[in-house]
GROMACS .gro file of C-alpha atoms in nm:
model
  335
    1UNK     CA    1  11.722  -2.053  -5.115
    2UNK     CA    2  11.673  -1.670  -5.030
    3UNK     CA    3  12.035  -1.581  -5.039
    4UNK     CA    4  12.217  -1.397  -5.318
    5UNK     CA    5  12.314  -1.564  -5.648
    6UNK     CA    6  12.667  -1.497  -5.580
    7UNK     CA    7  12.653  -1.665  -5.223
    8UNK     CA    8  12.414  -1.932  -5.414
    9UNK     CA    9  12.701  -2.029  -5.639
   10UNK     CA   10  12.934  -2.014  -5.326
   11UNK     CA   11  12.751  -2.308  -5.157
   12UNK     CA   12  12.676  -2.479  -5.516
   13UNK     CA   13  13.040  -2.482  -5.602
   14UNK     CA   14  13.166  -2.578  -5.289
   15UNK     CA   15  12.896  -2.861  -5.212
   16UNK     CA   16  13.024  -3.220  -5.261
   17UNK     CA   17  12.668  -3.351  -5.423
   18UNK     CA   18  12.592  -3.711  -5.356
   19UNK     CA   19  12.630  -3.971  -5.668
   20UNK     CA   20  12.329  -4.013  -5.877
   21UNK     CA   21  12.170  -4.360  -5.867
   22UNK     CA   22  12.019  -4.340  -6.190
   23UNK     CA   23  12.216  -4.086  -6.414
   24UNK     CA   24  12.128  -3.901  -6.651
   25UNK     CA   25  12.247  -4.079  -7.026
   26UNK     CA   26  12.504  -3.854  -7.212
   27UNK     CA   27  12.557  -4.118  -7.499
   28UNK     CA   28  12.566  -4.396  -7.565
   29UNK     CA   29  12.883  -4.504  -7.356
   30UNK     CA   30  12.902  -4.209  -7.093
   31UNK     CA   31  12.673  -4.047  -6.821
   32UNK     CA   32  12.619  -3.677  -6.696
   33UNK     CA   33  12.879  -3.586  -6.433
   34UNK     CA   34  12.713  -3.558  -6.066
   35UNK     CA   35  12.737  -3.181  -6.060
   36UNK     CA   36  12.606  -3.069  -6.374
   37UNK     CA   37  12.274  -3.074  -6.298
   38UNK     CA   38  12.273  -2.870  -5.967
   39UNK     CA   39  12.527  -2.608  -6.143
   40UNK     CA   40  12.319  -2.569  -6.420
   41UNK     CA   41  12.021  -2.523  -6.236
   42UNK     CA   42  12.110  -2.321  -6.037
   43UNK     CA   43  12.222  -2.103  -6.324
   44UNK     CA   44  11.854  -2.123  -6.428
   45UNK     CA   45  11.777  -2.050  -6.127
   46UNK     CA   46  11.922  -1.689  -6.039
   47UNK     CA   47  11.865  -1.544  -6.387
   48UNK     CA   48  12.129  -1.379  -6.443
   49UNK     CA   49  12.229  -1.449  -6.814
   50UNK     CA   50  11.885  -1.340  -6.865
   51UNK     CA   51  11.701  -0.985  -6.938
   52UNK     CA   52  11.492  -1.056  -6.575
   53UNK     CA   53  11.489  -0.756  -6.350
   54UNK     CA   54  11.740  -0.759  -6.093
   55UNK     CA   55  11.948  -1.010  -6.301
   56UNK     CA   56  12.192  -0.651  -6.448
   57UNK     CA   57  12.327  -0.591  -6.073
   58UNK     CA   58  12.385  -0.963  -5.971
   59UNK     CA   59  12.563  -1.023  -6.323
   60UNK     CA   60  12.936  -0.955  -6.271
   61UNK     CA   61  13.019  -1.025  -5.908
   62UNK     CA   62  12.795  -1.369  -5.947
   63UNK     CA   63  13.008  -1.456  -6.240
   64UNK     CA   64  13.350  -1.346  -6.099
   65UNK     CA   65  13.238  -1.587  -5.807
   66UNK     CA   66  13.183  -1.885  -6.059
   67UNK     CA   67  13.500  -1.815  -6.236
   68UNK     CA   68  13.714  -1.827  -5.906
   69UNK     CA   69  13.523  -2.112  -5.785
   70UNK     CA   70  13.436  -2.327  -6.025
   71UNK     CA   71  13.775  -2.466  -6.163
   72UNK     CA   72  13.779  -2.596  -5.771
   73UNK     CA   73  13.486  -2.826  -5.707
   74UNK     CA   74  13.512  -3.120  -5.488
   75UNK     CA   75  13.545  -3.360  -5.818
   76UNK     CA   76  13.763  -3.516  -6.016
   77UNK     CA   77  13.978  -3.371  -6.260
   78UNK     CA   78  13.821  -3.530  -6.553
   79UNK     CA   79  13.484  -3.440  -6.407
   80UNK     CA   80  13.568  -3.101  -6.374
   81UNK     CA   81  13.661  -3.083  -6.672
   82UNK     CA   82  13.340  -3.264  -6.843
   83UNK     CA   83  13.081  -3.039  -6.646
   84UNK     CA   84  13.293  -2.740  -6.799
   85UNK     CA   85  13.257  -2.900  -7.112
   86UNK     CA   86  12.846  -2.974  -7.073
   87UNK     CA   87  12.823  -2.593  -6.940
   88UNK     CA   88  12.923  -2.433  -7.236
   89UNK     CA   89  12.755  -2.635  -7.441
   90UNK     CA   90  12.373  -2.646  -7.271
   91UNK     CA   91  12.471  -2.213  -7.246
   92UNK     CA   92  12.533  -2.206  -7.628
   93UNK     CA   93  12.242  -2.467  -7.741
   94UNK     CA   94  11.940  -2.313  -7.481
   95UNK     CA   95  11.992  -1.923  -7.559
   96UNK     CA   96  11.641  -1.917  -7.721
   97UNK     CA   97  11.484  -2.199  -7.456
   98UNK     CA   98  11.591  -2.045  -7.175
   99UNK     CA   99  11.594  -1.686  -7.315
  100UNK     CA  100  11.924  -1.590  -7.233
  101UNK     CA  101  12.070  -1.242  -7.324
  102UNK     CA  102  12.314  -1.303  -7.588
  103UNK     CA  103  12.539  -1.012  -7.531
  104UNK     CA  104  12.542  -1.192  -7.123
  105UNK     CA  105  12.622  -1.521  -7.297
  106UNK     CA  106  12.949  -1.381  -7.481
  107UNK     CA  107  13.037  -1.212  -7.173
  108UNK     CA  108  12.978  -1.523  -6.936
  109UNK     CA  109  13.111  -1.807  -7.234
  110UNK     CA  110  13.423  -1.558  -7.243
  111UNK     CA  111  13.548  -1.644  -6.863
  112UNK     CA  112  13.448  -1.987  -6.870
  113UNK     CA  113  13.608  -2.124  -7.174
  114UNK     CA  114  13.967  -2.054  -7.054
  115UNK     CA  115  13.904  -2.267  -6.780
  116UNK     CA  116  13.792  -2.504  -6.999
  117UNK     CA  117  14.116  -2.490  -7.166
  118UNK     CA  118  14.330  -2.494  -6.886
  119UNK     CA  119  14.150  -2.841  -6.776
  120UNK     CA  120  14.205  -2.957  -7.112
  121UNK     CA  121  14.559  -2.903  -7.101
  122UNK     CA  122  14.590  -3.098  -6.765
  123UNK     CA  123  14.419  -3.399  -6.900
  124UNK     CA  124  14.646  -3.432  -7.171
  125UNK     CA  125  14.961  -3.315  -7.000
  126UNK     CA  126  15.063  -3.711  -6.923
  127UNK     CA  127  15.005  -3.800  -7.285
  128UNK     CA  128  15.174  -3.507  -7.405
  129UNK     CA  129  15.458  -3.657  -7.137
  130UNK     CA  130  15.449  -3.983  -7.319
  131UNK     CA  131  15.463  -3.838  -7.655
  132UNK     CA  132  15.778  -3.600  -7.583
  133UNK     CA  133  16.063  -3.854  -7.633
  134UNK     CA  134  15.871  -4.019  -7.973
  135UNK     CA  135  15.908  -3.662  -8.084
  136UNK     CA  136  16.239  -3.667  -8.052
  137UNK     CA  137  16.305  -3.956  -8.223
  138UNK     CA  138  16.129  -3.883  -8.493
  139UNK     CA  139  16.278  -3.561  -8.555
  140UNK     CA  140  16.628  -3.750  -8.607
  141UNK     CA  141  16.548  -3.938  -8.919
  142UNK     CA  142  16.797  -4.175  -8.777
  143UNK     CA  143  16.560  -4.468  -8.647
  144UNK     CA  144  16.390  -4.819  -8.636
  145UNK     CA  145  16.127  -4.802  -8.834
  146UNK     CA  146  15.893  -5.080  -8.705
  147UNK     CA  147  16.041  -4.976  -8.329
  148UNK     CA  148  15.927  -4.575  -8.335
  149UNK     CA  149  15.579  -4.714  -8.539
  150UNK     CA  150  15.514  -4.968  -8.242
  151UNK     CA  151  15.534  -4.700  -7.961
  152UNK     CA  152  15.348  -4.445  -8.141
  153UNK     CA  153  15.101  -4.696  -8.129
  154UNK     CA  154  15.109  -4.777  -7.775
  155UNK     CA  155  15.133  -4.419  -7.698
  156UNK     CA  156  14.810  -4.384  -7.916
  157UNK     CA  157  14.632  -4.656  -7.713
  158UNK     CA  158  14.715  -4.551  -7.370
  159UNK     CA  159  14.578  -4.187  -7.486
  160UNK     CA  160  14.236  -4.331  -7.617
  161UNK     CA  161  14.240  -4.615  -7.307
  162UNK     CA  162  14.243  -4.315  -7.050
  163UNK     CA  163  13.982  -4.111  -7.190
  164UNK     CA  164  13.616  -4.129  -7.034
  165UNK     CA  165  13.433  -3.919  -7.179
  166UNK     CA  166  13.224  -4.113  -7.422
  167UNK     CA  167  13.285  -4.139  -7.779
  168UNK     CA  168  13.266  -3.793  -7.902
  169UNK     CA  169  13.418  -3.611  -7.676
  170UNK     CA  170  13.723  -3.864  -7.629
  171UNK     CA  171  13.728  -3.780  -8.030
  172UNK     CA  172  13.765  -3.434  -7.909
  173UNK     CA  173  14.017  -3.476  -7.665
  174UNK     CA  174  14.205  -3.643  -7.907
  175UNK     CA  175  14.189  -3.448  -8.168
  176UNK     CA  176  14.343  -3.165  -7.979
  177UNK     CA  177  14.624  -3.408  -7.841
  178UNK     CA  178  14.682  -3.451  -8.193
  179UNK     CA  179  14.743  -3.047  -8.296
  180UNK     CA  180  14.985  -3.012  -8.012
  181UNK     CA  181  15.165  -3.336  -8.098
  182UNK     CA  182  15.197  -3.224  -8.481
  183UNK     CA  183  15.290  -2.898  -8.368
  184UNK     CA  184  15.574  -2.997  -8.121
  185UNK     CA  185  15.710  -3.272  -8.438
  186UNK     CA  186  15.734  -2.962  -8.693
  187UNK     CA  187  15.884  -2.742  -8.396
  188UNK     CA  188  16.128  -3.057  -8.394
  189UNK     CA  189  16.188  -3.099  -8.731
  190UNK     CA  190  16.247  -2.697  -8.822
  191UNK     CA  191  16.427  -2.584  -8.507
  192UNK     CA  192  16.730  -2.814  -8.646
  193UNK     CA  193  16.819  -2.709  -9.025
  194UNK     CA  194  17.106  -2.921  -9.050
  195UNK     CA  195  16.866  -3.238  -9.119
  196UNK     CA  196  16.717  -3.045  -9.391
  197UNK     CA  197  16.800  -3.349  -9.712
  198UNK     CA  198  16.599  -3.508  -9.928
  199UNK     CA  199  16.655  -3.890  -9.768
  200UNK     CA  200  16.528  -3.731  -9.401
  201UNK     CA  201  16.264  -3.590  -9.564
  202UNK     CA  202  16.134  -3.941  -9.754
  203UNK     CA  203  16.178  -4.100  -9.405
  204UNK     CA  204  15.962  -3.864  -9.242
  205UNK     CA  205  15.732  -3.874  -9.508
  206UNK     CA  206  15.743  -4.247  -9.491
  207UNK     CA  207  15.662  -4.305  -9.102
  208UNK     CA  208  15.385  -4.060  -9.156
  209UNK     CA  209  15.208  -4.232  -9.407
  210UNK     CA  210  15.242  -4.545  -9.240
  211UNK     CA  211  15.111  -4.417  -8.882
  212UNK     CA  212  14.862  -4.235  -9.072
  213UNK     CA  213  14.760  -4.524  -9.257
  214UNK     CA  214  14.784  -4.742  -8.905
  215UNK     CA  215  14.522  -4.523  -8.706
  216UNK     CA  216  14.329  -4.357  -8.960
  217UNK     CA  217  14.404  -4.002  -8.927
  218UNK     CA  218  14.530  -3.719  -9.094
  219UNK     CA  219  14.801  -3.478  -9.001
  220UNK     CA  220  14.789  -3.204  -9.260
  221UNK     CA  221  14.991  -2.915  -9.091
  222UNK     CA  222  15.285  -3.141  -9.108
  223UNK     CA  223  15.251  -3.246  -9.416
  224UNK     CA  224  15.286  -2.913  -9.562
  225UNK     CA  225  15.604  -2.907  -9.401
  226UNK     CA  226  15.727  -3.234  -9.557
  227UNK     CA  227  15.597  -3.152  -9.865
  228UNK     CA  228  15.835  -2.851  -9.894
  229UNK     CA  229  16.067  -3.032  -9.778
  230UNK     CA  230  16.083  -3.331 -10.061
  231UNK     CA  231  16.021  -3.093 -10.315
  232UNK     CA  232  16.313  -2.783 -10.226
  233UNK     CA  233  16.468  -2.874 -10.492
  234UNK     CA  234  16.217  -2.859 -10.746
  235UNK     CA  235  16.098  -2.483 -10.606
  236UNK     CA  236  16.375  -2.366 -10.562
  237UNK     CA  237  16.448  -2.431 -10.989
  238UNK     CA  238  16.055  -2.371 -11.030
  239UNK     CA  239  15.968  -2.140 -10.724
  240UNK     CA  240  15.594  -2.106 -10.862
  241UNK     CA  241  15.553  -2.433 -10.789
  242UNK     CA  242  15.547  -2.346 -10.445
  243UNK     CA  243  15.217  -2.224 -10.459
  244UNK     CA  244  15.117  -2.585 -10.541
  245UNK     CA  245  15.300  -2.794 -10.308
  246UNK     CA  246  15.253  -2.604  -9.983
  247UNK     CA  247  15.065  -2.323 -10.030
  248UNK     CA  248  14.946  -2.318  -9.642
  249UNK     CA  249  15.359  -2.245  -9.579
  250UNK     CA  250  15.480  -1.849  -9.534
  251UNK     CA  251  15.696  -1.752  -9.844
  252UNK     CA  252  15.994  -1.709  -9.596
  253UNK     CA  253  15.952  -2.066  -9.429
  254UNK     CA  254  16.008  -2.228  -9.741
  255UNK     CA  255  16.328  -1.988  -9.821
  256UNK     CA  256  16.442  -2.091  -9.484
  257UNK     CA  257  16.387  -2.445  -9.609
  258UNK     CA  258  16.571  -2.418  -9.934
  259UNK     CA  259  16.848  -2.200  -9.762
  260UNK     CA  260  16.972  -2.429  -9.542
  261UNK     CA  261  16.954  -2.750  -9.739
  262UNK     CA  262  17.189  -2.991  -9.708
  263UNK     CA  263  17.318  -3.190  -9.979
  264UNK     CA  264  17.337  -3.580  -9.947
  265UNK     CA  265  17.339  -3.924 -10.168
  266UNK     CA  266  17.006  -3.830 -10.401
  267UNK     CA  267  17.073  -3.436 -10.405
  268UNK     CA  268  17.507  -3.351 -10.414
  269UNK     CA  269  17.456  -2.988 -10.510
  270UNK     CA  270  17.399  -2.694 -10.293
  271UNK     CA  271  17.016  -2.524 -10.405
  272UNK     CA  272  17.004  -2.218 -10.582
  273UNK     CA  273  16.822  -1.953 -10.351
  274UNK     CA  274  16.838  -1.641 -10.546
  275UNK     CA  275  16.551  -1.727 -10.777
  276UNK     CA  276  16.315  -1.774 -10.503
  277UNK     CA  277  16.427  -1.491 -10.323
  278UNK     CA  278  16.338  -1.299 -10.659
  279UNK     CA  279  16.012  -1.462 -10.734
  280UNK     CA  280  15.866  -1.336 -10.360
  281UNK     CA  281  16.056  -1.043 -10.311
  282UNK     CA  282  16.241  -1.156  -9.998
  283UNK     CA  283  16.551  -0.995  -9.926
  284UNK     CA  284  16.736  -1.319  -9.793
  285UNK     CA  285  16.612  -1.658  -9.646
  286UNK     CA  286  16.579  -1.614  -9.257
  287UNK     CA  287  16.810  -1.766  -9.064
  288UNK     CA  288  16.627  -1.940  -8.789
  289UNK     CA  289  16.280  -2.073  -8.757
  290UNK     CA  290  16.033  -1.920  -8.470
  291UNK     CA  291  15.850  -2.199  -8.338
  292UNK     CA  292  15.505  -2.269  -8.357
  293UNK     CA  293  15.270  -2.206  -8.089
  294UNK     CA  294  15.049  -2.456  -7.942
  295UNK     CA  295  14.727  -2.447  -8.086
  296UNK     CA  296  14.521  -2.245  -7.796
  297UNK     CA  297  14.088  -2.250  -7.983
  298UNK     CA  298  13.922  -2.550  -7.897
  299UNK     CA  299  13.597  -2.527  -8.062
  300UNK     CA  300  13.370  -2.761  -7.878
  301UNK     CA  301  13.040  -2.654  -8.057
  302UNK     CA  302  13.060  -2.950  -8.303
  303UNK     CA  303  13.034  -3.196  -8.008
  304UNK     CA  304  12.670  -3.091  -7.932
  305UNK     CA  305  12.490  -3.349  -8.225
  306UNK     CA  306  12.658  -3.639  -8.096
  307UNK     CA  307  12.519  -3.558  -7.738
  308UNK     CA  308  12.161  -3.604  -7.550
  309UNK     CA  309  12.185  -3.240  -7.403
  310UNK     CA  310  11.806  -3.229  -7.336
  311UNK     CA  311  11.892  -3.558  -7.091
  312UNK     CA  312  12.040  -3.283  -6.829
  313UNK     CA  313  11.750  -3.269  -6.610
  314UNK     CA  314  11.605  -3.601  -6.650
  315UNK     CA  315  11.633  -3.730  -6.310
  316UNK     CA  316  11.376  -3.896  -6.070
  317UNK     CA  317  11.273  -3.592  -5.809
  318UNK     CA  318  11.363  -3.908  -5.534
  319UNK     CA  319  11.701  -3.840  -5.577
  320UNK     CA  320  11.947  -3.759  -5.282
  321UNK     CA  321  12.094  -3.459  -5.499
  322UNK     CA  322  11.778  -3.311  -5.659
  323UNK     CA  323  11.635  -3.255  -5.302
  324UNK     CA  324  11.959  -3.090  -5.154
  325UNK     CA  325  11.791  -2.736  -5.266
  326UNK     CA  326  11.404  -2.759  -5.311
  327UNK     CA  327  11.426  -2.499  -5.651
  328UNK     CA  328  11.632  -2.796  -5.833
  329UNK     CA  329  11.387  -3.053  -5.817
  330UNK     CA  330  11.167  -2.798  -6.046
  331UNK     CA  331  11.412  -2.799  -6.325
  332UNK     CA  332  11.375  -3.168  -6.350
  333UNK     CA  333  11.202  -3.425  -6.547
  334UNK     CA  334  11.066  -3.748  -6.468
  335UNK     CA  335  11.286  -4.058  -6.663
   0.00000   0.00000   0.00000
């Protein structure tokens, strides 16, 4: 192909590249996705996140093509979003194999990871529908026990049933489901003070520690949160002890905490504020709680041990897609 690299990408983007017969093995329960290959080399291909001459004046509009057309190739969602995925990762592992310019890299890694993002967020916007109404519930202290642990679980398995991306990376998918789901329960929890009590807070802790315990995970953010919550009492007579229970939490989120506390069967007094106030030189407790933004890093770097990222171009040279362009079939290897 004689053309530019930006009207390369143009056709590469835009092709709809025929099904591998044989492809390539990700892991152990997941393949390559169909494009990957052809994007990638192709990126080999024209140079440009390398120190090549030419490559300097083909850099920017080439990658301002990519970023408007590659969050639109003729795929699938989810493979759209696991080529993005593969991208960054063979870009990040094969800067010194394919001597790529790292200050290019940075540059290139820096458009196509909010993309990545954005797909992210799509794939998990169903089970983040699914969640919404457990979070309410939860957030009430006021409910069935066994009932709200049973759909949390179904909700669980339908997230982890609809993920395809092999084992790892469905860990990583649901690991960020999980940071936005803790994040919208302690957005829950705070934006409502007059729950603040002692016998909410032992529930809470309670279901936690059983769906914890149910599908082995952790959910530390919350916790902190909880924590502070059992314990008001105790800062608010002790407020060093703060510094032990939650120490992640602001000094003013836990005032907030212990300022709007609400007396009930286990604690019938109103907490004493003043000390705490005193101990971290706050003025007064605030009197609402900003809400916590959705976690917005992904760090997918971790992901790259678990994968066979040298498997990208191991494809027989007979294939329908490798002999679309005749350059791609040199960036292959025979299985």
């Amino acid at each position: 192909m004689g053309s530019s690299p930006e009207y390369m990408f143009h056709l590469i983007l835009s092709y709809r590249w025929p099904t591998l017969n044989r492809p390539q093995k990700l892991c152990d329960n997941a393949n390559y996705p169909t494009p990957l290959l052809p994007i990638f080399a192709s990126l080999l291909h024209s140079k440009i996140l390398t120190d090549e001459p030419g490559s300097e004046q083909h850099f920017e509009a080439t990658t301002g093509v990519i970023v408007d057309e590659f969050p639109l190739i003729p795929f699938s969602h989810s493979t759209r979003f696991l080529t993005t995925v593969l991208l960054i990762l063979l870009i990040e592992n094969g800067k010194v194999l394919y001597h790529f310019n790292e200050q290019k890299v940075q540059m290139f890694l820096g458009q196509i990871k909010p993309i990545m993002k954005t797909q992210l967020i799509k794939i998990l916007q169903p089970a983040l529908n699914r969640s919404e109404m457990l979070v309410n519930r939860f957030a009430t202290a006021n409910f069935n026990f066994d009932h709200l642990l049973a759909d949390f679980r179904d909700v669980m398995k339908m997230n982890r049933d609809s993920f395809k991306f092999g084992t790892r990376i469905n860990n990583f998918v649901m690991g960020v489901f999980l940071q936005i789901f803790e994040v919208s329960m302690i957005n829950k929890i705070m934006s409502n003070p007059d729950r603040f009590c002692f016998s909410n807070a032992m529930m809470w802790n309670s279901f936690l520690s059983a769906f914890e315990n149910d599908e082995r995970l952790s959910l530390p953010n919350i916790r902190n949160y909880i924590s502070a919550l059992i314990m008001a009492q105790a800062i608010s007579e002790k407020p060093e002890m703060k510094n032990d229970i939650c120490p992640e939490l602001d000094s003013r989120l836990v005032a907030y905490i212990i300022g709007h506390y609400k007396k009930d069967m286990n604690i019938t007094h109103t907490l004493k504020i003043k000390p705490y106030l005193k101990k971290f030189k706050l003025k007064s407790a605030p009197s609402k709680f900003n809400p916590l933004p959705e976690p917005d890093k992904f760090e997918i770097s971790d992901i790259a041990e678990s994968l066979n990222l040298t498997n990208w171009c191991v494809c027989n040279k007979d294939e329908e897609c490798v002999n679309v362009y005749s350059y791609i079939a040199s960036y292959c290897k025979n299985e």
